[in-house]
Amino acid sequence: MKQWYYALALTAALGACQQKNEDKQQADSTAVAVAPPIDLSNFDTTVSPCEDFFQYVNGGWIKKNPIPETESRWGSFNEVYERNQKILKEIAEKAAEANAPKGSNEQLVGDFYASGMDSLTIEKAAPEWVQAELQAIEAATGKEELLQQWIEQKKNGSRAVLSLFVMPDEKNSEQYAIYIYQGGLGMPDRDYYLKEDEDKQKIREAYKAYLTKLFRLSGSDETAAKQAAETVFGIEKALAEASKSRVELRDPIANYNKMSVEEAEALAKPFSIKNALTLAGAAQAKEVIVGQPNFLKAVARLWQQTPVEDLKLYLKAHALNNGAPYWHHEFVQAHFEFYNKTLRGQKQNKERWKRVLATVDDGVGEALGQLYVQKAFPPEAKAKVMEMIDNLQYAYEQHIKDLDWMSEKTKEEALKKLAAFKRKIGYPDKWKDYSGLEIVRNNYWQNVKNAHRFEFERQVKRLGQPVDKTEWFMTPPTVNAYYNPPMNEIVFPAGILQPPFFDPNADDAVNYGGMGAVIGHELSHGFDDQGRQYDAEGNLRDWWMPEDAERFKERAQALSAQFSSYEVLPGVKVNGDLTLGENIADLGGLAIAYTALQKALEGKERPLIDGFTPEQRFFISWAQVWRTNAREEYLKQQVLVDPHSPARFRVNGPLSNLPEFHEAFGCKEGDKMYRKPEERVKIW
């Protein structure tokens, strides 16, 4: 599915089985000791701040915080996550014991959690669950019935064939539209299928072994399972060859192709888009937005040329993969071995209760979120963040007005967009209505499927309706933040409003270097290489004077080149084009937050704290947000699929461009963190 919002950290959010993360604490029985805003014991003073600022601020912390066996990386996001997990566990366990009224938040959370923790029932029932999924696909007698099974699996959460979803129309942000996007792969990216380096070849063999294991666990003998795995891999490789790269997917104009349903039908024939939409409950759709027409053509060719029995194997593989994290222990272990151990280097699976909590958050996150904010979100935090956003927007306004490379006409449009930014803090003003969602106490897999189907059908029902501007795309207990282009909004869940990001008891410098830079980061996403293409109303529209757009691209390309020079591991470098939007947001966010800090400090005393000036503490605060230990496997995957640069370069990269940083720490020519004025990139 298209990434509709630009998050602070893609790998840091609480929910679904592979990608989500963290949250919030308050003084109660689950509270833990909170470290000082800046802990000097985390420093490595053997390193000069002008040589490697990330190591200088975080070297001590890295040394005393090895990666736990259950993690592929360990950092500040994980620390917050662990604090928050204790609160969520207490909430879920209490809800599970409450015998709450059907449909209440407590019942949805409690029964979902209890069903996932009931391992004895899962172990006993899972073989029947598995066979039920396979038998439905096997019963199909032709490709029309297989299309129906594909939609059924799609409703259950499967990623087979392609993505089909409803979101605001990017060129008419007041209305919902149905999107058809590339997908259908079992591995995270097309490059895992196509690159011929030794590392990818090993991963491909591990993936085939995983597919073989899935078929073996579902009843096939070894020979049949291996053949099935080869068949599935061949289909996925063909889809990979037709897929755009992650960099190509970052072009919103090229990936917006609105057409009538009849035109899409002709493009995809004999894979019937009309029938698929009818089966999905979207028969009323008159138009669709096809992200990648050539991919849809490739699906059509595959659907036509591939024998029915091979397509069945493909759909079965995706059904098995979709259910594996929730079934009996052999499926769970097989899924872990490939996706977490092979791809990310994780040594042990997380405890069951953490995995179940993540699933609950993914399925009924706003029910869990309501219980969470009642317990753990102080209202005063919202007011403080509102004040910070006011200051950051004012600073951004000044920066735009002072730009020497942008014409007055484009500035006028940029300021209009900035003024139109909507903000959401903590939790939704209007909570999601889960009426009609059936959650039972004794069938975990059915609950997972019901939650997926509820969300799929909720989306489809919105077609033809005005866009709900109150909707959130992260749950309240998430340690992350995002900018959403079609709604032109910045969103900060309750989970991120805590140390080290935000501390109401810390000095301004720490909060502006942490939460202030996070706010600036999300504001800057509205003006990065993708976000800048959306106007104040959230519509994909070119509001730039041509010469200004060219000047922007020149600066953006220089930043891309800087980051592409950073070596993460021997022979492995950052992809500056893939990470460009996040790098622009980091650089712009820091520059804006620094200006906002100076405004906040006006008329105040500026004492040294821990021996550091406010300016120094500002930059230290940013660096400690990104303290991270990561396994090699994790870093290799991050560089390939994640639009965020590795943590070290999110610190050192933008700071090397800021003269304010050089001045604060006395960095000079010859120091590694120093860039000559003519080599620095300044966009916002």
mmCIF file of N, CA, C and O in Angstrom, residues 44-111:
data_model
loop_
_atom_site.group_PDB
_atom_site.id
_atom_site.type_symbol
_atom_site.label_atom_id
_atom_site.label_comp_id
_atom_site.label_asym_id
_atom_site.label_seq_id
_atom_site.Cartn_x
_atom_site.Cartn_y
_atom_site.Cartn_z
ATOM 1 N N ASP A 44 30.758 9.918 25.116
ATOM 2 C CA ASP A 44 32.096 9.366 24.885
ATOM 3 C C ASP A 44 33.020 10.554 24.665
ATOM 4 O O ASP A 44 33.168 11.048 23.548
ATOM 5 N N THR A 45 33.624 11.015 25.744
ATOM 6 C CA THR A 45 34.425 12.237 25.676
ATOM 7 C C THR A 45 35.820 12.006 25.100
ATOM 8 O O THR A 45 36.603 12.950 24.985
ATOM 9 N N THR A 46 36.113 10.746 24.715
ATOM 10 C CA THR A 46 37.376 10.502 24.007
ATOM 11 C C THR A 46 37.275 10.944 22.555
ATOM 12 O O THR A 46 38.278 10.991 21.841
ATOM 13 N N VAL A 47 36.045 11.241 22.130
ATOM 14 C CA VAL A 47 35.805 11.674 20.759
ATOM 15 C C VAL A 47 35.416 13.144 20.767
ATOM 16 O O VAL A 47 34.629 13.586 21.608
ATOM 17 N N SER A 48 35.965 13.904 19.857
ATOM 18 C CA SER A 48 35.623 15.320 19.763
ATOM 19 C C SER A 48 34.235 15.482 19.152
ATOM 20 O O SER A 48 33.885 14.774 18.202
ATOM 21 N N PRO A 49 33.437 16.432 19.665
ATOM 22 C CA PRO A 49 32.127 16.677 19.044
ATOM 23 C C PRO A 49 32.243 17.111 17.594
ATOM 24 O O PRO A 49 31.286 16.954 16.826
ATOM 25 N N CYS A 50 33.388 17.650 17.212
ATOM 26 C CA CYS A 50 33.579 18.102 15.836
ATOM 27 C C CYS A 50 34.097 17.005 14.912
ATOM 28 O O CYS A 50 34.219 17.216 13.702
ATOM 29 N N GLU A 51 34.381 15.837 15.489
ATOM 30 C CA GLU A 51 34.825 14.697 14.685
ATOM 31 C C GLU A 51 33.673 13.744 14.387
ATOM 32 O O GLU A 51 33.496 13.289 13.266
ATOM 33 N N ASP A 52 32.885 13.413 15.413
ATOM 34 C CA ASP A 52 31.757 12.493 15.254
ATOM 35 C C ASP A 52 30.783 12.799 16.386
ATOM 36 O O ASP A 52 30.888 12.261 17.480
ATOM 37 N N PHE A 53 29.824 13.675 16.106
ATOM 38 C CA PHE A 53 28.945 14.156 17.163
ATOM 39 C C PHE A 53 28.044 13.041 17.685
ATOM 40 O O PHE A 53 27.742 12.994 18.874
ATOM 41 N N PHE A 54 27.619 12.159 16.809
ATOM 42 C CA PHE A 54 26.799 11.027 17.243
ATOM 43 C C PHE A 54 27.538 10.203 18.286
ATOM 44 O O PHE A 54 26.982 9.859 19.334
ATOM 45 N N GLN A 55 28.797 9.902 18.026
ATOM 46 C CA GLN A 55 29.583 9.098 18.963
ATOM 47 C C GLN A 55 29.881 9.880 20.240
ATOM 48 O O GLN A 55 29.850 9.316 21.344
ATOM 49 N N TYR A 56 30.147 11.148 20.109
ATOM 50 C CA TYR A 56 30.446 11.990 21.272
ATOM 51 C C TYR A 56 29.280 11.995 22.259
ATOM 52 O O TYR A 56 29.459 11.814 23.464
ATOM 53 N N VAL A 57 28.069 12.151 21.755
ATOM 54 C CA VAL A 57 26.894 12.226 22.630
ATOM 55 C C VAL A 57 26.443 10.844 23.093
ATOM 56 O O VAL A 57 26.009 10.674 24.235
ATOM 57 N N ASN A 58 26.575 9.847 22.233
ATOM 58 C CA ASN A 58 25.945 8.547 22.496
ATOM 59 C C ASN A 58 26.908 7.392 22.730
ATOM 60 O O ASN A 58 26.459 6.275 23.028
ATOM 61 N N GLY A 59 28.195 7.618 22.607
ATOM 62 C CA GLY A 59 29.154 6.512 22.691
ATOM 63 C C GLY A 59 29.095 5.741 23.999
ATOM 64 O O GLY A 59 29.187 4.510 24.024
ATOM 65 N N GLY A 60 28.924 6.462 25.115
ATOM 66 C CA GLY A 60 28.821 5.793 26.409
ATOM 67 C C GLY A 60 27.558 4.972 26.514
ATOM 68 O O GLY A 60 27.566 3.845 27.035
ATOM 69 N N TRP A 61 26.464 5.519 26.006
ATOM 70 C CA TRP A 61 25.195 4.791 26.021
ATOM 71 C C TRP A 61 25.289 3.534 25.171
ATOM 72 O O TRP A 61 24.827 2.459 25.572
ATOM 73 N N ILE A 62 25.893 3.644 23.992
ATOM 74 C CA ILE A 62 26.024 2.497 23.093
ATOM 75 C C ILE A 62 26.820 1.379 23.765
ATOM 76 O O ILE A 62 26.449 0.200 23.677
ATOM 77 N N LYS A 63 27.877 1.757 24.470
ATOM 78 C CA LYS A 63 28.734 0.759 25.110
ATOM 79 C C LYS A 63 27.990 0.001 26.198
ATOM 80 O O LYS A 63 28.195 -1.205 26.377
ATOM 81 N N LYS A 64 27.120 0.676 26.943
ATOM 82 C CA LYS A 64 26.447 0.024 28.069
ATOM 83 C C LYS A 64 25.048 -0.472 27.720
ATOM 84 O O LYS A 64 24.320 -0.929 28.593
ATOM 85 N N ASN A 65 24.680 -0.398 26.445
ATOM 86 C CA ASN A 65 23.349 -0.851 26.023
ATOM 87 C C ASN A 65 23.455 -1.790 24.824
ATOM 88 O O ASN A 65 23.076 -1.428 23.695
ATOM 89 N N PRO A 66 23.935 -3.003 25.033
ATOM 90 C CA PRO A 66 23.963 -3.972 23.925
ATOM 91 C C PRO A 66 22.553 -4.302 23.463
ATOM 92 O O PRO A 66 21.584 -4.124 24.202
ATOM 93 N N ILE A 67 22.449 -4.779 22.237
ATOM 94 C CA ILE A 67 21.133 -5.085 21.666
ATOM 95 C C ILE A 67 20.581 -6.350 22.323
ATOM 96 O O ILE A 67 21.228 -7.394 22.302
ATOM 97 N N PRO A 68 19.401 -6.297 22.916
ATOM 98 C CA PRO A 68 18.807 -7.512 23.475
ATOM 99 C C PRO A 68 18.580 -8.567 22.393
ATOM 100 O O PRO A 68 18.426 -8.251 21.211
ATOM 101 N N GLU A 69 18.556 -9.815 22.797
ATOM 102 C CA GLU A 69 18.384 -10.917 21.861
ATOM 103 C C GLU A 69 17.065 -10.811 21.096
ATOM 104 O O GLU A 69 16.958 -11.295 19.966
ATOM 105 N N THR A 70 16.058 -10.190 21.718
ATOM 106 C CA THR A 70 14.737 -10.098 21.091
ATOM 107 C C THR A 70 14.599 -8.896 20.159
ATOM 108 O O THR A 70 13.504 -8.625 19.663
ATOM 109 N N GLU A 71 15.687 -8.176 19.915
ATOM 110 C CA GLU A 71 15.621 -6.960 19.103
ATOM 111 C C GLU A 71 16.630 -7.013 17.968
ATOM 112 O O GLU A 71 17.683 -7.634 18.081
ATOM 113 N N SER A 72 16.303 -6.317 16.883
ATOM 114 C CA SER A 72 17.245 -6.171 15.780
ATOM 115 C C SER A 72 18.019 -4.864 15.888
ATOM 116 O O SER A 72 19.036 -4.678 15.242
ATOM 117 N N ARG A 73 17.513 -3.968 16.705
ATOM 118 C CA ARG A 73 18.225 -2.727 17.033
ATOM 119 C C ARG A 73 17.700 -2.259 18.379
ATOM 120 O O ARG A 73 16.629 -2.674 18.842
ATOM 121 N N TRP A 74 18.451 -1.381 19.009
ATOM 122 C CA TRP A 74 18.068 -0.884 20.324
ATOM 123 C C TRP A 74 18.411 0.593 20.397
ATOM 124 O O TRP A 74 19.539 0.999 20.124
ATOM 125 N N GLY A 75 17.409 1.401 20.740
ATOM 126 C CA GLY A 75 17.643 2.832 20.799
ATOM 127 C C GLY A 75 16.626 3.510 21.683
ATOM 128 O O GLY A 75 15.881 2.864 22.433
ATOM 129 N N SER A 76 16.557 4.827 21.582
ATOM 130 C CA SER A 76 15.662 5.591 22.447
ATOM 131 C C SER A 76 14.204 5.222 22.196
ATOM 132 O O SER A 76 13.392 5.179 23.128
ATOM 133 N N PHE A 77 13.856 4.932 20.935
ATOM 134 C CA PHE A 77 12.485 4.510 20.638
ATOM 135 C C PHE A 77 12.147 3.233 21.397
ATOM 136 O O PHE A 77 11.051 3.075 21.927
ATOM 137 N N ASN A 78 13.108 2.306 21.426
ATOM 138 C CA ASN A 78 12.872 1.037 22.125
ATOM 139 C C ASN A 78 12.742 1.242 23.623
ATOM 140 O O ASN A 78 11.935 0.575 24.284
ATOM 141 N N GLU A 79 13.526 2.156 24.170
ATOM 142 C CA GLU A 79 13.450 2.423 25.608
ATOM 143 C C GLU A 79 12.058 2.949 25.980
ATOM 144 O O GLU A 79 11.464 2.522 26.982
ATOM 145 N N VAL A 80 11.548 3.852 25.168
ATOM 146 C CA VAL A 80 10.205 4.376 25.424
ATOM 147 C C VAL A 80 9.176 3.259 25.259
ATOM 148 O O VAL A 80 8.231 3.134 26.041
ATOM 149 N N TYR A 81 9.371 2.455 24.237
ATOM 150 C CA TYR A 81 8.486 1.327 23.979
ATOM 151 C C TYR A 81 8.399 0.406 25.194
ATOM 152 O O TYR A 81 7.316 -0.005 25.604
ATOM 153 N N GLU A 82 9.525 0.086 25.782
ATOM 154 C CA GLU A 82 9.528 -0.836 26.923
ATOM 155 C C GLU A 82 8.804 -0.216 28.123
ATOM 156 O O GLU A 82 8.078 -0.908 28.835
ATOM 157 N N ARG A 83 9.000 1.074 28.346
ATOM 158 C CA ARG A 83 8.263 1.729 29.425
ATOM 159 C C ARG A 83 6.764 1.639 29.164
ATOM 160 O O ARG A 83 5.958 1.360 30.057
ATOM 161 N N ASN A 84 6.413 1.898 27.927
ATOM 162 C CA ASN A 84 5.006 1.939 27.576
ATOM 163 C C ASN A 84 4.352 0.563 27.594
ATOM 164 O O ASN A 84 3.178 0.426 27.919
ATOM 165 N N GLN A 85 5.122 -0.455 27.218
ATOM 166 C CA GLN A 85 4.567 -1.799 27.184
ATOM 167 C C GLN A 85 4.001 -2.216 28.538
ATOM 168 O O GLN A 85 2.987 -2.912 28.616
ATOM 169 N N LYS A 86 4.652 -1.800 29.602
ATOM 170 C CA LYS A 86 4.172 -2.158 30.938
ATOM 171 C C LYS A 86 2.781 -1.573 31.194
ATOM 172 O O LYS A 86 1.922 -2.224 31.786
ATOM 173 N N ILE A 87 2.576 -0.341 30.741
ATOM 174 C CA ILE A 87 1.268 0.288 30.900
ATOM 175 C C ILE A 87 0.219 -0.434 30.055
ATOM 176 O O ILE A 87 -0.875 -0.754 30.525
ATOM 177 N N LEU A 88 0.556 -0.710 28.809
ATOM 178 C CA LEU A 88 -0.394 -1.371 27.918
ATOM 179 C C LEU A 88 -0.715 -2.783 28.392
ATOM 180 O O LEU A 88 -1.863 -3.231 28.276
ATOM 181 N N LYS A 89 0.269 -3.476 28.906
ATOM 182 C CA LYS A 89 0.040 -4.828 29.418
ATOM 183 C C LYS A 89 -0.938 -4.791 30.596
ATOM 184 O O LYS A 89 -1.865 -5.604 30.685
ATOM 185 N N GLU A 90 -0.733 -3.839 31.477
ATOM 186 C CA GLU A 90 -1.625 -3.702 32.624
ATOM 187 C C GLU A 90 -3.049 -3.381 32.165
ATOM 188 O O GLU A 90 -4.025 -3.933 32.687
ATOM 189 N N ILE A 91 -3.167 -2.499 31.162
ATOM 190 C CA ILE A 91 -4.481 -2.146 30.626
ATOM 191 C C ILE A 91 -5.151 -3.375 30.016
ATOM 192 O O ILE A 91 -6.332 -3.654 30.265
ATOM 193 N N ALA A 92 -4.400 -4.124 29.194
ATOM 194 C CA ALA A 92 -4.973 -5.278 28.502
ATOM 195 C C ALA A 92 -5.364 -6.380 29.480
ATOM 196 O O ALA A 92 -6.433 -7.002 29.337
ATOM 197 N N GLU A 93 -4.524 -6.634 30.465
ATOM 198 C CA GLU A 93 -4.834 -7.685 31.437
ATOM 199 C C GLU A 93 -6.055 -7.313 32.273
ATOM 200 O O GLU A 93 -6.911 -8.168 32.552
ATOM 201 N N LYS A 94 -6.143 -6.053 32.649
ATOM 202 C CA LYS A 94 -7.300 -5.605 33.411
ATOM 203 C C LYS A 94 -8.569 -5.722 32.568
ATOM 204 O O LYS A 94 -9.629 -6.164 33.057
ATOM 205 N N ALA A 95 -8.483 -5.357 31.300
ATOM 206 C CA ALA A 95 -9.637 -5.456 30.408
ATOM 207 C C ALA A 95 -10.047 -6.911 30.207
ATOM 208 O O ALA A 95 -11.243 -7.224 30.117
ATOM 209 N N ALA A 96 -9.063 -7.805 30.139
ATOM 210 C CA ALA A 96 -9.357 -9.223 29.936
ATOM 211 C C ALA A 96 -10.102 -9.827 31.119
ATOM 212 O O ALA A 96 -10.821 -10.815 30.966
ATOM 213 N N GLU A 97 -9.941 -9.232 32.289
ATOM 214 C CA GLU A 97 -10.591 -9.746 33.495
ATOM 215 C C GLU A 97 -11.913 -9.043 33.797
ATOM 216 O O GLU A 97 -12.615 -9.410 34.740
ATOM 217 N N ALA A 98 -12.282 -8.058 32.994
ATOM 218 C CA ALA A 98 -13.374 -7.150 33.366
ATOM 219 C C ALA A 98 -14.769 -7.684 33.065
ATOM 220 O O ALA A 98 -15.747 -7.177 33.608
ATOM 221 N N ASN A 99 -14.880 -8.664 32.165
ATOM 222 C CA ASN A 99 -16.206 -9.125 31.730
ATOM 223 C C ASN A 99 -17.056 -7.932 31.292
ATOM 224 O O ASN A 99 -18.203 -7.751 31.703
ATOM 225 N N ALA A 100 -16.463 -7.105 30.433
ATOM 226 C CA ALA A 100 -17.066 -5.834 30.030
ATOM 227 C C ALA A 100 -18.196 -6.043 29.027
ATOM 228 O O ALA A 100 -18.277 -7.077 28.355
ATOM 229 N N PRO A 101 -19.096 -5.063 28.897
ATOM 230 C CA PRO A 101 -20.206 -5.166 27.937
ATOM 231 C C PRO A 101 -19.696 -5.340 26.507
ATOM 232 O O PRO A 101 -18.681 -4.743 26.115
ATOM 233 N N LYS A 102 -20.388 -6.126 25.731
ATOM 234 C CA LYS A 102 -20.005 -6.399 24.346
ATOM 235 C C LYS A 102 -19.929 -5.104 23.544
ATOM 236 O O LYS A 102 -20.826 -4.267 23.604
ATOM 237 N N GLY A 103 -18.835 -4.946 22.805
ATOM 238 C CA GLY A 103 -18.643 -3.773 21.970
ATOM 239 C C GLY A 103 -17.948 -2.620 22.659
ATOM 240 O O GLY A 103 -17.555 -1.657 22.002
ATOM 241 N N SER A 104 -17.772 -2.710 23.985
ATOM 242 C CA SER A 104 -17.060 -1.648 24.707
ATOM 243 C C SER A 104 -15.565 -1.749 24.419
ATOM 244 O O SER A 104 -15.060 -2.777 23.963
ATOM 245 N N ASN A 105 -14.856 -0.671 24.684
ATOM 246 C CA ASN A 105 -13.405 -0.697 24.488
ATOM 247 C C ASN A 105 -12.760 -1.810 25.298
ATOM 248 O O ASN A 105 -11.868 -2.518 24.817
ATOM 249 N N GLU A 106 -13.216 -1.972 26.541
ATOM 250 C CA GLU A 106 -12.646 -2.994 27.412
ATOM 251 C C GLU A 106 -12.883 -4.390 26.852
ATOM 252 O O GLU A 106 -12.001 -5.251 26.904
ATOM 253 N N GLN A 107 -14.085 -4.623 26.294
ATOM 254 C CA GLN A 107 -14.371 -5.952 25.737
ATOM 255 C C GLN A 107 -13.522 -6.211 24.497
ATOM 256 O O GLN A 107 -12.944 -7.302 24.344
ATOM 257 N N LEU A 108 -13.433 -5.244 23.593
ATOM 258 C CA LEU A 108 -12.649 -5.425 22.376
ATOM 259 C C LEU A 108 -11.188 -5.700 22.700
ATOM 260 O O LEU A 108 -10.584 -6.641 22.179
ATOM 261 N N VAL A 109 -10.615 -4.883 23.577
ATOM 262 C CA VAL A 109 -9.207 -5.046 23.942
ATOM 263 C C VAL A 109 -9.004 -6.314 24.767
ATOM 264 O O VAL A 109 -8.090 -7.113 24.497
ATOM 265 N N GLY A 110 -9.850 -6.506 25.765
ATOM 266 C CA GLY A 110 -9.665 -7.623 26.680
ATOM 267 C C GLY A 110 -9.816 -8.971 26.020
ATOM 268 O O GLY A 110 -8.989 -9.881 26.217
ATOM 269 N N ASP A 111 -10.870 -9.149 25.200
ATOM 270 C CA ASP A 111 -11.079 -10.443 24.556
ATOM 271 C C ASP A 111 -10.059 -10.696 23.449
ATOM 272 O O ASP A 111 -9.620 -11.836 23.246
#
